[in-house]
Short mmCIF file of C-alpha atoms in Angstrom, two decimals:
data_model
loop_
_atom_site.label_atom_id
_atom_site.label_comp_id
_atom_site.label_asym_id
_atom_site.label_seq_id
_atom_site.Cartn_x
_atom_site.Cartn_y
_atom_site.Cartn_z
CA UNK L 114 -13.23 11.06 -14.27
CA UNK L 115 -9.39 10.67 -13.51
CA UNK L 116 -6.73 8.48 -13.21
CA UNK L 117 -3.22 9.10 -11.06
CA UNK L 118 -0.41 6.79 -11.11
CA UNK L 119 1.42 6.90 -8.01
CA UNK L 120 4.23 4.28 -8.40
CA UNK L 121 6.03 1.74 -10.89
CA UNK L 122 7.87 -1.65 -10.33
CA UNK L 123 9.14 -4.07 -12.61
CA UNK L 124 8.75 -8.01 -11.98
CA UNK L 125 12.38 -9.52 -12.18
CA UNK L 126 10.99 -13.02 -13.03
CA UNK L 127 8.80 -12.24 -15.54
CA UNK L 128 9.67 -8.70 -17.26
CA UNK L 129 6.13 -7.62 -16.54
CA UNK L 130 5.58 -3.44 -16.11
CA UNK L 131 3.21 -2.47 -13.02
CA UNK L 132 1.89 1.28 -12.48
CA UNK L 133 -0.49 1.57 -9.28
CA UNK L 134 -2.52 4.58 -8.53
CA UNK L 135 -6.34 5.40 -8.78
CA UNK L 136 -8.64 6.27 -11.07
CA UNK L 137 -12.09 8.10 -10.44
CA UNK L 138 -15.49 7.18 -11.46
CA UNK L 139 -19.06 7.62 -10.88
CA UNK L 140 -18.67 4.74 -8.16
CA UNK L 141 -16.18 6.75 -6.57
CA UNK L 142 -12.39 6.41 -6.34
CA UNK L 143 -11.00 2.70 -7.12
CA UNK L 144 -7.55 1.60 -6.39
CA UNK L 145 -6.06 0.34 -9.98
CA UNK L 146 -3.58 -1.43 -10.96
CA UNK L 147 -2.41 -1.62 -14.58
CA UNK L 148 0.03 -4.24 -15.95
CA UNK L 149 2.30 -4.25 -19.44
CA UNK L 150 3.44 -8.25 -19.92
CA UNK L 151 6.67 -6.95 -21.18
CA UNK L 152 8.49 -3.40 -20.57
CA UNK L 153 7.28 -1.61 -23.63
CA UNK L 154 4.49 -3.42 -24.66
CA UNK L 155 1.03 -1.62 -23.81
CA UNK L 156 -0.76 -1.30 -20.57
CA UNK L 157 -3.93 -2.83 -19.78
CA UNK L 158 -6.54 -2.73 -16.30
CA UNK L 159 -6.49 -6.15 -16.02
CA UNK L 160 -5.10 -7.06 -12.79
CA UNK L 161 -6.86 -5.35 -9.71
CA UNK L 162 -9.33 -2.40 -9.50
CA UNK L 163 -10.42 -2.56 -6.03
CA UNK L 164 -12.54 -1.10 -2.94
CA UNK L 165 -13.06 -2.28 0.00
CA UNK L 166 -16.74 -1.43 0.50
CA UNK L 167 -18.34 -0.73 -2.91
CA UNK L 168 -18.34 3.24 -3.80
CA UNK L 169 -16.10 4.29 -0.95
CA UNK L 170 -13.31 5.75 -1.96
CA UNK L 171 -9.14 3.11 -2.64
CA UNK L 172 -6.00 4.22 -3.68
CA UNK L 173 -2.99 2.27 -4.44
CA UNK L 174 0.33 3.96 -3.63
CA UNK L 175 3.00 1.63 -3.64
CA UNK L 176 4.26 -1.62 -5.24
CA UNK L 177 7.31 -4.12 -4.52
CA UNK L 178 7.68 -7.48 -6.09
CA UNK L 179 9.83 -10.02 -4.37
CA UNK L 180 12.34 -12.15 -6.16
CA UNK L 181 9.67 -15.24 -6.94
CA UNK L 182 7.64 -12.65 -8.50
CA UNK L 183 5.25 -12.03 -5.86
CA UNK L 184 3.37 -8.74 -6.22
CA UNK L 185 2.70 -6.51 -2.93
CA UNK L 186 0.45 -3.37 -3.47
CA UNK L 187 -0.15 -0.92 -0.71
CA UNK L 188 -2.71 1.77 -0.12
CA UNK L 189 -5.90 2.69 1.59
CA UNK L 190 -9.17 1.73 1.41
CA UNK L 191 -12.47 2.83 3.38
CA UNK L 192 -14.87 1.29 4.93
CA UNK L 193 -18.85 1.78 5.06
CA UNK L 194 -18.19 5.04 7.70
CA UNK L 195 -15.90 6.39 5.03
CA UNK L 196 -12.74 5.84 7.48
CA UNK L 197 -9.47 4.46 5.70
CA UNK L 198 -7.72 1.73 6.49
CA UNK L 199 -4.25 0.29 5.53
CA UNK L 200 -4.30 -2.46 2.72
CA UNK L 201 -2.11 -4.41 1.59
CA UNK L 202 -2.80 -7.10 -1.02
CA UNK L 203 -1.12 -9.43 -2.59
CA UNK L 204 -0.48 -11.62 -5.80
CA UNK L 205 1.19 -14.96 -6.28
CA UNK L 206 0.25 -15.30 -10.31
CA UNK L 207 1.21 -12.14 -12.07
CA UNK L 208 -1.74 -10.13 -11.36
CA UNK L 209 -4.28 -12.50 -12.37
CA UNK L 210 -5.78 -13.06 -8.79
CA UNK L 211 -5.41 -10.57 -5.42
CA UNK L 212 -5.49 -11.37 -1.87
CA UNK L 213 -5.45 -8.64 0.65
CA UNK L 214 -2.90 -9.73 3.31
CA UNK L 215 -3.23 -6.89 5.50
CA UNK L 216 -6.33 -4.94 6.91
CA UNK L 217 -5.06 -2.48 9.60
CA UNK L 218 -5.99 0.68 11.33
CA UNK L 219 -4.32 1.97 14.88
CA UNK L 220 -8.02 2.54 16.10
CA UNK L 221 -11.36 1.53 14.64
CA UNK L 222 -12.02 5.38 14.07
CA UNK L 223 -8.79 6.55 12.66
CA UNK L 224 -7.65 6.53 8.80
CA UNK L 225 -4.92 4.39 7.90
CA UNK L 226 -2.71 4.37 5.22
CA UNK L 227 0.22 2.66 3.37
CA UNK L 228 2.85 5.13 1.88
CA UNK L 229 5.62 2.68 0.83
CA UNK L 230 6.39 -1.06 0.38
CA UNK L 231 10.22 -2.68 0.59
CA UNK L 232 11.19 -6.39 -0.17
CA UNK L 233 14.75 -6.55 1.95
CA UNK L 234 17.12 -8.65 0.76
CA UNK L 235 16.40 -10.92 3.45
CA UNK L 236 13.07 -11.72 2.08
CA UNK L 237 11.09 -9.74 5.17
CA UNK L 238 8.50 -7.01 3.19
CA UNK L 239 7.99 -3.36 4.90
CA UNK L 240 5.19 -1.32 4.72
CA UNK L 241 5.43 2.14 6.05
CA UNK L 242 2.86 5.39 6.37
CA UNK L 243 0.51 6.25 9.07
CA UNK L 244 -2.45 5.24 11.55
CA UNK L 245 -4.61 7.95 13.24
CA UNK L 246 -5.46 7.48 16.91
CA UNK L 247 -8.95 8.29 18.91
CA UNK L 248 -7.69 11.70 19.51
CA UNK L 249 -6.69 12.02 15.68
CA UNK L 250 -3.23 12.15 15.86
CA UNK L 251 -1.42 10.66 13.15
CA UNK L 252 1.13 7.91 14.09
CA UNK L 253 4.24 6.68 12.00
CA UNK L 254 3.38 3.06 11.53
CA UNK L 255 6.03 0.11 10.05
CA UNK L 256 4.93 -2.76 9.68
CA UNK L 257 6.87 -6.35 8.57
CA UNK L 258 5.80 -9.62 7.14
CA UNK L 259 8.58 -12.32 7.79
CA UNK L 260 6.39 -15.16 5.62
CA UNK L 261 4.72 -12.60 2.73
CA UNK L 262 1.30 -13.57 4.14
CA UNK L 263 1.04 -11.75 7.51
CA UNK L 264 2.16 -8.43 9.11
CA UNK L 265 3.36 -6.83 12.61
CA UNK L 266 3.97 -3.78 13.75
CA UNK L 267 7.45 -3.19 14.33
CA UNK L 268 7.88 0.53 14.23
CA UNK L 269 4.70 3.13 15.51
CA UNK L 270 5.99 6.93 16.63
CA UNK L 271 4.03 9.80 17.69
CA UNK L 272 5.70 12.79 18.23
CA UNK L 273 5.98 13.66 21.90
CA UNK L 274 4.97 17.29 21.69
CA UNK L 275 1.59 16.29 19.87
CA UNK L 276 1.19 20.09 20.33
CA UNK L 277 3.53 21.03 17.41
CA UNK L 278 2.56 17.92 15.02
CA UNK L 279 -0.15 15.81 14.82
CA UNK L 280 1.00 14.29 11.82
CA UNK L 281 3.68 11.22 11.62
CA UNK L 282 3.86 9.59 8.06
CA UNK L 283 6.35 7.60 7.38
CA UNK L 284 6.48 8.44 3.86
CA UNK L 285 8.94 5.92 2.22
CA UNK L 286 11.75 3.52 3.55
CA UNK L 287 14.99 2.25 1.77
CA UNK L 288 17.52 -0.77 2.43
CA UNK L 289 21.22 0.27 2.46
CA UNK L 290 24.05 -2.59 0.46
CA UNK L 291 24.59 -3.58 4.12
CA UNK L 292 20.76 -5.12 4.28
#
């Protein structure tokens, strides 16, 4: 039995505290998310422990919260074969309720993964990390949602001497004061 937090955001409309990570049980690993209603005040589970297939293995990596207070969470999840895929969920009421928004993989064999989340100023939300292809290679993926409810791939490199590097992660993005 463990727990590792991976990443922290605060809300900006409601002063809520979020840590995302994973914590290991007898059912496996479970992406968790733990929430404090005020910074300072004491964490509790309450708002998402998820897996996509029941005892497969989730972890939550990154969080953003736009400026409604609209919570993204990003990670990986896997499915019955035990491959990963990028997730992405998302919720409107503090926590209370989660919606996964996002569901990708580069191929139906290859793990997936979400390193990093943005809100731009703009509004648009990033997610960047990685989706494996047949031959295993290990693309850097970014993908956009323009609307907070559905994403596109607007960024996917492979490095062209796969020879050298089979693994492309984009690892984590950031928005300069220009936007």
């Amino acid at each position: 039995y463990y727990a590792e937090p991976y990443d922290v955001a605060d809300s900006p409309v409601y002063e809520d505290l979020y840590v995302v990570g994973e914590a290991a049980d007898l059912g496996g690993k479970h992406w968790l998310v733990r929430y404090a209603p005020s910074i300072g005040a004491s964490f509790s589970g309450l708002p998402d422990q998820y897996q996509l297939v029941a005892g497969e293995d989730a972890r939550a990596r990154s969080i953003a919260i736009d400026v409604d207070g609209n919570i993204y969470v990003g990670g990986k999840a896997a499915d019955a074969s035990s491959v990963d895929h990028w997730i992405i969920r998302k919720s409107e009421n503090r926590g209370f309720s989660w919606t996964t928004i996002d569901d990708f993989q580069l191929d139906s064999s290859g793990n997936a993964e979400v390193y990093d989340l943005l809100v731009a100023k703009d509004g648009n939300v990033y997610a960047s990390g990685y989706g494996a292809d047949s031959s295993g290679f290990y693309h850097w993926i970014v993908r956009r949602s323009t609307d907070g409810t559905s994403f596109t791939t607007v960024d996917n490199y492979v490095d062209p001497y796969p020879s050298l590097s089979h693994r492309n992660i984009a690892y984590s993005m950031a928005e300069d004061s220009v936007g």
